[in-house]
mmCIF file of C-alpha atoms in Angstrom:
data_model
loop_
_atom_site.group_PDB
_atom_site.id
_atom_site.type_symbol
_atom_site.label_atom_id
_atom_site.label_comp_id
_atom_site.label_asym_id
_atom_site.label_seq_id
_atom_site.Cartn_x
_atom_site.Cartn_y
_atom_site.Cartn_z
ATOM 1 C CA MET A 604 11.526 -40.711 -8.377
ATOM 2 C CA ASP A 605 12.402 -37.409 -10.094
ATOM 3 C CA ARG A 606 11.815 -34.282 -7.772
ATOM 4 C CA PRO A 607 8.968 -32.389 -9.401
ATOM 5 C CA ARG A 608 10.069 -29.819 -12.022
ATOM 6 C CA ALA A 609 8.986 -26.566 -10.351
ATOM 7 C CA VAL A 610 10.199 -27.558 -7.045
ATOM 8 C CA ALA A 611 13.582 -28.581 -8.373
ATOM 9 C CA ALA A 612 13.979 -25.253 -10.322
ATOM 10 C CA LEU A 613 13.042 -23.324 -7.038
ATOM 11 C CA ARG A 614 15.483 -25.427 -5.021
ATOM 12 C CA THR A 615 18.284 -24.795 -7.407
ATOM 13 C CA GLU A 616 17.606 -21.094 -7.462
ATOM 14 C CA VAL A 617 17.666 -20.842 -3.651
ATOM 15 C CA ALA A 618 20.849 -23.089 -3.386
ATOM 16 C CA ARG A 619 22.637 -20.934 -5.975
ATOM 17 C CA PHE A 620 21.721 -17.955 -3.915
ATOM 18 C CA ALA A 621 22.954 -19.338 -0.757
ATOM 19 C CA ARG A 622 26.369 -20.222 -2.320
ATOM 20 C CA ARG A 623 26.742 -16.894 -3.739
ATOM 21 C CA HIS A 624 25.420 -14.622 -0.811
ATOM 22 C CA LEU A 625 25.360 -16.867 2.314
ATOM 23 C CA ALA A 626 28.349 -19.162 2.122
ATOM 24 C CA GLY A 627 29.179 -20.855 5.436
ATOM 25 C CA THR A 628 25.574 -20.187 6.972
ATOM 26 C CA GLN A 629 24.610 -23.008 9.124
ATOM 27 C CA ARG A 630 21.062 -22.122 9.603
ATOM 28 C CA TRP A 631 18.535 -19.469 8.512
ATOM 29 C CA CYS A 632 14.874 -18.153 9.152
ATOM 30 C CA VAL A 633 12.114 -17.682 6.554
ATOM 31 C CA ALA A 634 9.422 -15.153 7.065
ATOM 32 C CA LEU A 635 6.274 -17.360 6.407
ATOM 33 C CA SER A 636 2.865 -15.639 5.813
ATOM 34 C CA GLY A 637 1.214 -18.974 4.634
ATOM 35 C CA GLY A 638 0.906 -17.527 1.060
ATOM 36 C CA ALA A 639 2.301 -19.359 -2.014
ATOM 37 C CA ASP A 640 5.643 -17.374 -2.223
ATOM 38 C CA SER A 641 6.835 -17.901 1.431
ATOM 39 C CA LEU A 642 5.287 -21.317 1.631
ATOM 40 C CA ALA A 643 7.346 -22.614 -1.444
ATOM 41 C CA LEU A 644 10.349 -20.775 -0.167
ATOM 42 C CA THR A 645 9.914 -22.443 3.133
ATOM 43 C CA ALA A 646 9.712 -25.770 1.535
ATOM 44 C CA VAL A 647 12.909 -25.653 -0.397
ATOM 45 C CA ALA A 648 14.931 -23.674 2.274
ATOM 46 C CA ALA A 649 14.159 -26.539 4.747
ATOM 47 C CA ASP A 650 15.535 -28.939 2.258
ATOM 48 C CA ILE A 651 18.826 -27.105 2.073
ATOM 49 C CA LEU A 652 19.534 -25.898 5.618
ATOM 50 C CA PRO A 653 17.904 -26.024 9.163
ATOM 51 C CA THR A 654 15.164 -23.484 8.815
ATOM 52 C CA THR A 655 13.208 -21.615 11.462
ATOM 53 C CA ALA A 656 9.844 -20.387 10.268
ATOM 54 C CA LEU A 657 8.761 -17.035 11.635
ATOM 55 C CA ILE A 658 5.030 -16.446 11.202
ATOM 56 C CA VAL A 659 3.726 -12.821 11.869
ATOM 57 C CA ASP A 660 0.171 -12.615 13.034
ATOM 58 C CA HIS A 661 -0.835 -9.036 12.425
ATOM 59 C CA GLY A 662 -4.314 -9.531 13.884
ATOM 60 C CA LEU A 663 -5.996 -7.511 11.184
ATOM 61 C CA GLN A 664 -8.496 -10.313 10.230
ATOM 62 C CA PRO A 665 -10.866 -12.251 12.350
ATOM 63 C CA ASP A 666 -9.116 -15.671 11.494
ATOM 64 C CA SER A 667 -5.588 -14.412 11.586
ATOM 65 C CA ALA A 668 -4.798 -16.636 14.603
ATOM 66 C CA ALA A 669 -5.873 -19.635 12.769
ATOM 67 C CA VAL A 670 -4.097 -18.701 9.562
ATOM 68 C CA ALA A 671 -0.813 -18.233 11.672
ATOM 69 C CA GLU A 672 -1.093 -21.557 13.394
ATOM 70 C CA THR A 673 -1.878 -23.447 10.078
ATOM 71 C CA ALA A 674 1.291 -21.893 8.645
ATOM 72 C CA ARG A 675 3.262 -22.911 11.680
ATOM 73 C CA ALA A 676 1.940 -26.522 11.340
ATOM 74 C CA GLU A 677 2.779 -26.622 7.699
ATOM 75 C CA ALA A 678 6.331 -25.394 8.482
ATOM 76 C CA LEU A 679 6.954 -28.118 10.820
ATOM 77 C CA ARG A 680 5.373 -30.814 8.322
ATOM 78 C CA LEU A 681 7.907 -29.398 5.613
ATOM 79 C CA GLY A 682 10.877 -30.030 7.965
ATOM 80 C CA CYS A 683 11.411 -26.946 9.791
ATOM 81 C CA PRO A 684 12.797 -27.804 13.267
ATOM 82 C CA ASP A 685 11.254 -24.640 14.687
ATOM 83 C CA ALA A 686 8.371 -22.472 13.784
ATOM 84 C CA HIS A 687 7.199 -19.485 15.826
ATOM 85 C CA VAL A 688 4.110 -17.282 15.746
ATOM 86 C CA LEU A 689 4.868 -13.647 16.295
ATOM 87 C CA ARG A 690 1.852 -11.590 17.225
ATOM 88 C CA VAL A 691 2.126 -7.959 16.705
ATOM 89 C CA ASP A 692 -0.049 -4.642 17.292
ATOM 90 C CA VAL A 693 -0.373 -2.721 14.007
ATOM 91 C CA GLY A 694 -0.388 1.003 14.356
ATOM 92 C CA THR A 695 -1.621 3.712 12.032
ATOM 93 C CA SER A 696 1.472 5.713 11.070
ATOM 94 C CA GLY A 697 1.816 5.971 7.406
ATOM 95 C CA GLY A 698 -1.395 4.236 6.452
ATOM 96 C CA PRO A 699 -2.285 0.530 6.855
ATOM 97 C CA GLU A 700 0.156 -1.126 4.523
ATOM 98 C CA ALA A 701 3.153 0.895 6.018
ATOM 99 C CA ALA A 702 1.916 0.256 9.522
ATOM 100 C CA ALA A 703 1.551 -3.501 8.994
ATOM 101 C CA ARG A 704 5.165 -3.473 7.231
ATOM 102 C CA THR A 705 6.658 -1.706 10.141
ATOM 103 C CA ALA A 706 5.217 -4.098 12.727
ATOM 104 C CA ARG A 707 6.125 -7.139 10.784
ATOM 105 C CA TYR A 708 9.905 -6.159 10.238
ATOM 106 C CA GLY A 709 10.138 -5.121 13.875
ATOM 107 C CA ALA A 710 8.834 -8.451 15.055
ATOM 108 C CA LEU A 711 11.048 -10.400 12.501
ATOM 109 C CA ARG A 712 14.144 -8.324 13.561
ATOM 110 C CA ALA A 713 13.516 -9.099 17.220
ATOM 111 C CA ALA A 714 13.076 -12.883 16.626
ATOM 112 C CA HIS A 715 15.653 -13.898 14.116
ATOM 113 C CA GLY A 716 18.532 -14.446 16.581
ATOM 114 C CA GLY A 717 21.282 -13.347 14.396
ATOM 115 C CA ALA A 718 20.480 -15.715 11.605
ATOM 116 C CA PRO A 719 19.713 -14.577 7.926
ATOM 117 C CA VAL A 720 16.053 -14.059 7.240
ATOM 118 C CA LEU A 721 14.818 -15.179 3.872
ATOM 119 C CA LEU A 722 11.926 -13.123 2.305
ATOM 120 C CA GLY A 723 9.618 -14.532 -0.350
ATOM 121 C CA HIS A 724 9.415 -11.411 -2.505
ATOM 122 C CA THR A 725 9.317 -12.349 -6.244
ATOM 123 C CA LEU A 726 10.095 -10.657 -9.448
ATOM 124 C CA ASP A 727 6.310 -9.648 -9.632
ATOM 125 C CA ASP A 728 6.729 -7.936 -6.109
ATOM 126 C CA GLN A 729 9.739 -6.048 -7.338
ATOM 127 C CA ALA A 730 7.864 -4.729 -10.390
ATOM 128 C CA GLU A 731 5.169 -3.562 -8.212
ATOM 129 C CA THR A 732 7.528 -1.842 -5.833
ATOM 130 C CA VAL A 733 9.168 0.045 -8.805
ATOM 131 C CA LEU A 734 5.834 1.081 -9.995
ATOM 132 C CA LEU A 735 4.931 2.563 -6.786
ATOM 133 C CA GLY A 736 8.218 4.457 -6.547
ATOM 134 C CA LEU A 737 7.643 5.912 -9.982
ATOM 135 C CA GLY A 738 4.125 6.973 -9.149
ATOM 136 C CA ARG A 739 5.328 8.692 -5.901
ATOM 137 C CA GLY A 740 8.213 10.409 -7.441
ATOM 138 C CA SER A 741 10.242 9.185 -4.716
ATOM 139 C CA GLY A 742 13.676 9.400 -6.437
ATOM 140 C CA PRO A 743 16.043 6.791 -7.725
ATOM 141 C CA ARG A 744 16.567 5.059 -4.344
ATOM 142 C CA SER A 745 12.748 4.122 -4.377
ATOM 143 C CA ILE A 746 12.619 3.257 -8.042
ATOM 144 C CA ALA A 747 15.612 0.783 -7.309
ATOM 145 C CA GLY A 748 13.158 -1.339 -5.434
ATOM 146 C CA MET A 749 14.082 -3.981 -2.863
ATOM 147 C CA ARG A 750 17.501 -5.117 -2.466
ATOM 148 C CA VAL A 751 18.554 -8.836 -2.923
ATOM 149 C CA CYS A 752 20.659 -8.622 0.137
ATOM 150 C CA ASP A 753 20.038 -6.080 2.944
ATOM 151 C CA PRO A 754 21.142 -7.862 6.076
ATOM 152 C CA PRO A 755 19.437 -9.436 7.908
ATOM 153 C CA TRP A 756 16.993 -9.597 4.987
ATOM 154 C CA TYR A 757 17.722 -11.802 1.992
ATOM 155 C CA ARG A 758 15.505 -12.317 -1.073
ATOM 156 C CA PRO A 759 16.398 -15.345 -3.023
ATOM 157 C CA LEU A 760 13.219 -15.180 -5.274
ATOM 158 C CA LEU A 761 13.632 -11.756 -6.752
ATOM 159 C CA GLY A 762 14.477 -13.411 -10.077
ATOM 160 C CA VAL A 763 11.526 -15.803 -9.882
ATOM 161 C CA ARG A 764 7.899 -15.149 -11.062
ATOM 162 C CA ARG A 765 4.957 -15.545 -8.850
ATOM 163 C CA ALA A 766 3.669 -18.372 -11.124
ATOM 164 C CA ALA A 767 6.605 -20.406 -10.301
ATOM 165 C CA THR A 768 6.025 -20.424 -6.457
ATOM 166 C CA ALA A 769 2.296 -21.428 -7.145
ATOM 167 C CA ALA A 770 3.379 -24.295 -9.499
ATOM 168 C CA ALA A 771 5.835 -25.513 -6.749
ATOM 169 C CA CYS A 772 3.032 -25.477 -4.071
ATOM 170 C CA THR A 773 0.736 -27.396 -6.417
ATOM 171 C CA GLU A 774 3.622 -29.930 -7.019
ATOM 172 C CA LEU A 775 4.007 -30.319 -3.308
ATOM 173 C CA GLY A 776 0.288 -30.679 -2.579
ATOM 174 C CA LEU A 777 0.336 -27.459 -0.440
ATOM 175 C CA HIS A 778 -2.693 -25.325 -0.086
ATOM 176 C CA PRO A 779 -1.404 -21.684 0.339
ATOM 177 C CA TRP A 780 -3.450 -19.089 2.271
ATOM 178 C CA VAL A 781 -4.798 -16.375 -0.086
ATOM 179 C CA ASP A 782 -4.705 -12.916 1.642
ATOM 180 C CA PRO A 783 -7.919 -11.089 0.825
ATOM 181 C CA HIS A 784 -6.017 -7.765 1.009
ATOM 182 C CA ASN A 785 -4.159 -8.914 -2.079
ATOM 183 C CA SER A 786 -7.372 -8.499 -3.993
ATOM 184 C CA ASP A 787 -8.656 -5.456 -2.110
ATOM 185 C CA PRO A 788 -9.028 -2.403 -4.250
ATOM 186 C CA ARG A 789 -8.495 -0.251 -1.261
ATOM 187 C CA TYR A 790 -4.859 -1.089 -1.253
ATOM 188 C CA THR A 791 -2.621 0.645 -3.703
ATOM 189 C CA ARG A 792 -0.327 -2.501 -4.292
ATOM 190 C CA SER A 793 -3.525 -4.495 -4.875
ATOM 191 C CA ARG A 794 -4.666 -2.383 -7.803
ATOM 192 C CA LEU A 795 -1.149 -2.292 -9.189
ATOM 193 C CA ARG A 796 -1.304 -6.153 -9.208
ATOM 194 C CA THR A 797 -4.571 -6.681 -10.545
ATOM 195 C CA GLU A 798 -5.208 -3.712 -12.748
ATOM 196 C CA VAL A 799 -2.137 -1.716 -13.636
ATOM 197 C CA LEU A 800 0.388 -4.335 -14.339
ATOM 198 C CA PRO A 801 -1.855 -6.483 -16.542
ATOM 199 C CA LEU A 802 -2.841 -3.522 -18.543
ATOM 200 C CA LEU A 803 0.737 -2.599 -19.076
ATOM 201 C CA GLU A 804 1.701 -6.110 -19.975
ATOM 202 C CA ASP A 805 -1.278 -6.010 -22.630
ATOM 203 C CA VAL A 806 -0.324 -2.510 -23.967
ATOM 204 C CA LEU A 807 3.405 -3.166 -24.276
ATOM 205 C CA ALA A 808 3.155 -6.827 -25.549
ATOM 206 C CA GLY A 809 4.505 -8.508 -22.396
ATOM 207 C CA GLY A 810 7.722 -8.354 -20.464
ATOM 208 C CA VAL A 811 6.922 -5.485 -18.361
ATOM 209 C CA ALA A 812 7.570 -6.963 -15.084
ATOM 210 C CA ALA A 813 10.821 -8.490 -15.973
ATOM 211 C CA ALA A 814 11.899 -5.006 -17.499
ATOM 212 C CA LEU A 815 10.915 -3.190 -14.244
ATOM 213 C CA ALA A 816 12.894 -5.641 -12.294
ATOM 214 C CA ARG A 817 15.928 -5.131 -14.688
ATOM 215 C CA THR A 818 15.543 -1.480 -14.057
ATOM 216 C CA ALA A 819 15.608 -1.957 -10.339
ATOM 217 C CA ALA A 820 18.941 -3.834 -10.522
ATOM 218 C CA ALA A 821 20.633 -1.307 -12.670
ATOM 219 C CA LEU A 822 19.564 1.503 -10.406
ATOM 220 C CA GLN A 823 20.782 -0.379 -7.357
ATOM 221 C CA ASP A 824 24.432 -0.610 -8.993
ATOM 222 C CA ASP A 825 24.283 3.234 -9.762
ATOM 223 C CA ASN A 826 23.013 3.982 -6.217
ATOM 224 C CA ASP A 827 25.744 1.881 -4.625
ATOM 225 C CA THR A 828 28.577 3.756 -6.544
ATOM 226 C CA LEU A 829 27.069 7.201 -5.821
ATOM 227 C CA ASP A 830 26.536 6.331 -2.135
ATOM 228 C CA ALA A 831 30.080 5.389 -1.748
ATOM 229 C CA GLN A 832 31.213 8.655 -3.342
ATOM 230 C CA ALA A 833 28.846 10.562 -1.039
ATOM 231 C CA GLY A 834 30.265 8.821 1.925
ATOM 232 C CA ALA A 835 33.765 10.033 1.213
ATOM 233 C CA ALA A 836 32.254 13.458 0.473
ATOM 234 C CA LEU A 837 30.446 13.635 3.697
ATOM 235 C CA ALA A 838 33.602 13.334 5.671
ATOM 236 C CA GLU A 839 35.119 16.161 3.764
ATOM 237 C CA VAL A 840 32.385 18.549 4.238
ATOM 238 C CA THR A 841 31.431 17.836 7.847
ATOM 239 C CA THR A 842 32.712 20.455 10.573
ATOM 240 C CA GLY A 843 32.120 20.333 14.306
ATOM 241 C CA ALA A 844 28.867 22.470 13.940
ATOM 242 C CA GLY A 845 27.549 21.213 10.653
ATOM 243 C CA LEU A 846 28.137 20.848 6.957
ATOM 244 C CA ASP A 847 30.191 23.470 5.008
ATOM 245 C CA THR A 848 27.775 24.977 2.416
ATOM 246 C CA ALA A 849 30.617 26.248 0.214
ATOM 247 C CA ARG A 850 32.110 22.875 -0.089
ATOM 248 C CA LEU A 851 28.678 21.329 -0.524
ATOM 249 C CA ALA A 852 27.988 23.672 -3.443
ATOM 250 C CA GLU A 853 30.989 22.433 -5.195
ATOM 251 C CA LEU A 854 29.546 18.752 -5.292
ATOM 252 C CA PRO A 855 27.534 17.343 -8.092
ATOM 253 C CA ALA A 856 23.892 17.406 -7.306
ATOM 254 C CA ALA A 857 23.424 13.691 -7.033
ATOM 255 C CA ILE A 858 26.228 13.299 -4.625
ATOM 256 C CA ARG A 859 25.378 16.530 -2.703
ATOM 257 C CA ARG A 860 21.670 15.239 -1.931
ATOM 258 C CA ARG A 861 22.950 11.961 -0.893
ATOM 259 C CA VAL A 862 25.503 13.707 1.527
ATOM 260 C CA ILE A 863 22.533 15.678 2.914
ATOM 261 C CA ARG A 864 20.354 12.607 3.243
ATOM 262 C CA SER A 865 23.059 10.646 5.178
ATOM 263 C CA TRP A 866 23.482 13.692 7.450
ATOM 264 C CA LEU A 867 19.873 14.181 8.148
ATOM 265 C CA LEU A 868 19.507 10.378 8.925
ATOM 266 C CA ALA A 869 22.620 10.518 11.357
ATOM 267 C CA GLY A 870 20.875 13.474 13.086
ATOM 268 C CA GLY A 871 17.717 11.679 13.890
ATOM 269 C CA ALA A 872 15.558 12.115 10.693
ATOM 270 C CA ARG A 873 13.285 9.191 9.528
ATOM 271 C CA GLY A 874 11.179 8.366 6.702
ATOM 272 C CA LEU A 875 12.673 11.089 4.428
ATOM 273 C CA THR A 876 11.046 11.726 1.064
ATOM 274 C CA ASP A 877 12.928 13.105 -2.124
ATOM 275 C CA THR A 878 11.017 16.277 -1.732
ATOM 276 C CA GLN A 879 12.089 17.015 1.694
ATOM 277 C CA ILE A 880 15.869 16.340 0.791
ATOM 278 C CA GLN A 881 15.477 18.678 -2.152
ATOM 279 C CA ARG A 882 14.200 21.358 0.254
ATOM 280 C CA VAL A 883 17.030 20.967 2.470
ATOM 281 C CA ASP A 884 19.352 20.902 -0.689
ATOM 282 C CA ALA A 885 17.939 24.355 -1.755
ATOM 283 C CA LEU A 886 19.455 25.776 1.415
ATOM 284 C CA VAL A 887 22.711 25.136 -0.433
ATOM 285 C CA SER A 888 21.843 25.280 -4.239
ATOM 286 C CA ALA A 889 19.288 28.046 -4.211
ATOM 287 C CA TRP A 890 20.103 29.949 -1.074
ATOM 288 C CA HIS A 891 18.187 33.269 -0.713
ATOM 289 C CA GLY A 892 17.968 33.693 3.010
ATOM 290 C CA GLN A 893 15.130 31.241 3.352
ATOM 291 C CA GLY A 894 14.012 29.766 6.718
ATOM 292 C CA GLY A 895 14.756 26.284 8.001
ATOM 293 C CA VAL A 896 13.126 23.095 6.742
ATOM 294 C CA ALA A 897 11.239 20.530 9.011
ATOM 295 C CA VAL A 898 11.874 17.038 8.386
ATOM 296 C CA PRO A 899 10.414 13.921 10.026
ATOM 297 C CA SER A 900 12.021 12.989 13.278
ATOM 298 C CA ALA A 901 12.310 9.833 15.284
ATOM 299 C CA SER A 902 10.923 11.711 18.199
ATOM 300 C CA VAL A 903 7.121 12.201 18.526
ATOM 301 C CA ARG A 904 7.630 15.233 20.827
ATOM 302 C CA GLN A 905 10.130 17.155 18.780
ATOM 303 C CA ARG A 906 10.532 18.105 15.241
ATOM 304 C CA LEU A 907 13.752 18.294 13.411
ATOM 305 C CA ILE A 908 14.805 21.460 11.654
ATOM 306 C CA ALA A 909 17.560 21.709 9.028
ATOM 307 C CA GLY A 910 18.738 25.479 8.565
ATOM 308 C CA ARG A 911 21.593 27.498 7.334
ATOM 309 C CA ARG A 912 23.673 29.740 9.561
ATOM 310 C CA ASP A 913 27.040 31.236 9.042
ATOM 311 C CA GLY A 914 27.948 29.143 5.989
ATOM 312 C CA LEU A 915 26.955 25.921 7.599
ATOM 313 C CA LEU A 916 24.038 23.611 7.353
ATOM 314 C CA THR A 917 22.719 22.868 10.827
ATOM 315 C CA LEU A 918 20.259 20.685 12.626
ATOM 316 C CA HIS A 919 18.239 21.359 15.830
ATOM 317 C CA HIS A 920 15.175 20.262 17.522
ATOM 318 C CA GLU A 921 11.916 22.153 18.348
ATOM 319 C CA PRO A 922 9.039 21.128 20.501
ATOM 320 C CA VAL A 923 5.978 19.942 18.480
#
C-alpha cells in the first residue's frame, strides 16, 4: 500500500534535511510536546533513525502530567525505542513565555546525551518569530528568526507549513494535544497567530508567512557574514584591559556593534537587547564624557557595567 501523501512528503523533507545537515548521525532526539508539529515529526523521524522522544512537563496546567504521559506512550507506539518525561519548574524571569522556554531548553540540554535534538518549529512559527522581532525593534539578529541548525538544536520543518503536520497526523490516525495557551489572548504569540498573521494574509493577498520566512533566511546569511568579520575585528581591537576605542571608532557601525556584543557576552552579559548594545556603542560613537552603561548579567547579585576610561571600553561588576 502507498504511504499516505502528507506523511510521505514530511518524511522526504526530514530525510533530505538529515542528509544535508546530519550525515553520519546514528540516532537523534525529538522534543515532543504532543502537539501536531512535534508528533508528526516524531512519527517520521522514528521511521528514519532510532529516536528518543524528550517530553517536557512544564507543570503549568492541571493535566500536564497526563498530557506528558500520553505523549510518551504515543512516541513508543510510533517506534521510538526510548521516551522520557522531563519535569521542570518554570520561573518568572522575562514573563511566562520566556520562563517556560528557558526551563524547556534547559531540560532538553541536560537530557539529550550528545545527540542532535530535532525541534518541530514550522514555517508558521518562523513567521511569528520574525513579527515578534519586528515589533520589539530587537535588531537584525532577532528578525532573522530561528536558525535551521544551532547545535544541538535542529529544525527540519522550518520550510513546512503547519497545515502539513496536521494533515500527516490525520493520515496516521493520531490525535494531537491542543495547547490552550496557543489560543489564549494573554500571550503575544497567540494573538500574532490568531489575529495578526491572518489579517496580514488577508490585506496583502496571501504569501505573508512564506515571505517572512524568506526574510529570516536572507538575514541569517547576512548576519553570518557580518559576525565572521566582527570576530576578526574583535581580536584586533582587544587589549589586556579592554577594547581600544580609537580602533573601534574606525569600524563600520554594523561590525562595531557586533564586536561590542561579543565582548559583552564574553564578559558575563546575558539577554542583551539592541537598545543596550547601542548605548554601549555610544561610548565610542557619541562620546561626550557620559557615565557607564548597566547591562544584564548572569549574576543575580551583581550588575555589569560597561564604561570608558583612558581610551578603552572596560567592564566591571557592582553589587546590586
